[in-house]
Amino acid sequence: MQPREIAALLHRIGLNDSRIDRQLADENSAERAITRWTEALTNVPATLPDGSWDVGRAVRNYYERKGGDNSAQYRPMEPHDVLAAWAPHRTALMQRHTDPAPAVDPDNVAAYLAELRTGRTAVATGQATPVEQRALTAAPIDPRIAERLHQIGSPIPEQARAQLAQFRPRAADREALVRAGGPDPLAVACTWCHAEPGKPCRGGWRPNGKGRRIKNRPHDSRIDLAAQQQGVAA
Ligand SMILES: [Zn+2]
C-alpha cells in the first residue's frame, strides 16, 4: 500500500477507534503513523481485483469481532493485524500461481531467477493476478516436425500400425489395398448392401435379432464402382 492508501486506511480505523483518530489529529504523529504503517504494509495491497480482499473489510472484521475473544477491542489495530488478515489471501494467490517460464534465456540463470522472483512478488503483493494456466504451445508446428509427419503420412508410426493391423482387419485391408495402388471401396457407398461411405459392407442376418454380419471384404460391385470412380484398376 502507498502512503496515500495508508492514510485512508488509518482514517478508516480512526472511525472505529478514537485512539487512532487522536494520532491523526496531530500532524507530526499522523506522519509518523503513516510512515510506520506504510513500511509494515508495503507488500499488502489495499484490494484485490477479484474482490476477495479489501483492507477496509479487514478493519471492520477486526473491530466487529465478537464472542470469546474480546481482547482485540481493548487494543487499537496494529499493522501486524492487517498482515495476519492478509496472510491467507497471499497463500491462496501463491497456490494458484503456476510460475510461467520467464521470457529470458534460461541459460542466463541470474536473469531467469530474477524474472521468476519478480513474477512471484507481483502476485504475492496483489499487483499481478496469478497465472493459473500453464502456457499452451500457441506457436505453429515446427517445420521439421511437419516435414517428418508428412514423410510418415500418419501420426501412428508404421511399426505400431503393423502391430495394430490384427485388431483392425478391415482398416488394414483397406490400407493395404490403397497402398498397392488399388481402389478404396469404402470411399463409395455400396449399391449391393447399401453400406454408407466409410462403413463396411454388411452380410447376412445374425440369429436372434443381433443385426447383420459385418463383412471384412467389401462386395465386389463396390470395389468395381470405387475403381471406376477413382480411375484405378480393381
Ligand atoms: Zn456391400
PDB file of N, CA, C and O in Angstrom, residues 15 130 145 154 192:
ATOM      1  N   LEU A  15     -12.264   5.888  12.491  1.00  0.00           N
ATOM      2  CA  LEU A  15     -13.724   5.946  12.632  1.00  0.00           C
ATOM      3  C   LEU A  15     -14.192   4.938  13.682  1.00  0.00           C
ATOM      4  O   LEU A  15     -15.183   5.153  14.377  1.00  0.00           O
ATOM      5  N   PRO A 130      -2.649 -14.058 -10.404  1.00  0.00           N
ATOM      6  CA  PRO A 130      -1.905 -15.306 -10.596  1.00  0.00           C
ATOM      7  C   PRO A 130      -2.106 -15.842 -12.007  1.00  0.00           C
ATOM      8  O   PRO A 130      -3.182 -15.706 -12.584  1.00  0.00           O
ATOM      9  N   ILE A 145       9.127 -30.944 -37.649  1.00  0.00           N
ATOM     10  CA  ILE A 145       8.143 -31.939 -37.230  1.00  0.00           C
ATOM     11  C   ILE A 145       7.097 -32.122 -38.329  1.00  0.00           C
ATOM     12  O   ILE A 145       6.673 -33.239 -38.633  1.00  0.00           O
ATOM     13  N   SER A 154       1.312 -40.401 -41.290  1.00  0.00           N
ATOM     14  CA  SER A 154       0.340 -40.680 -40.249  1.00  0.00           C
ATOM     15  C   SER A 154       1.007 -40.468 -38.911  1.00  0.00           C
ATOM     16  O   SER A 154       2.200 -40.724 -38.764  1.00  0.00           O
ATOM     17  N   TRP A 192     -24.866 -52.750 -53.375  1.00  0.00           N
ATOM     18  CA  TRP A 192     -25.392 -54.091 -53.109  1.00  0.00           C
ATOM     19  C   TRP A 192     -26.063 -54.161 -51.753  1.00  0.00           C
ATOM     20  O   TRP A 192     -27.216 -54.532 -51.630  1.00  0.00           O
TER      21      TRP A 192
END
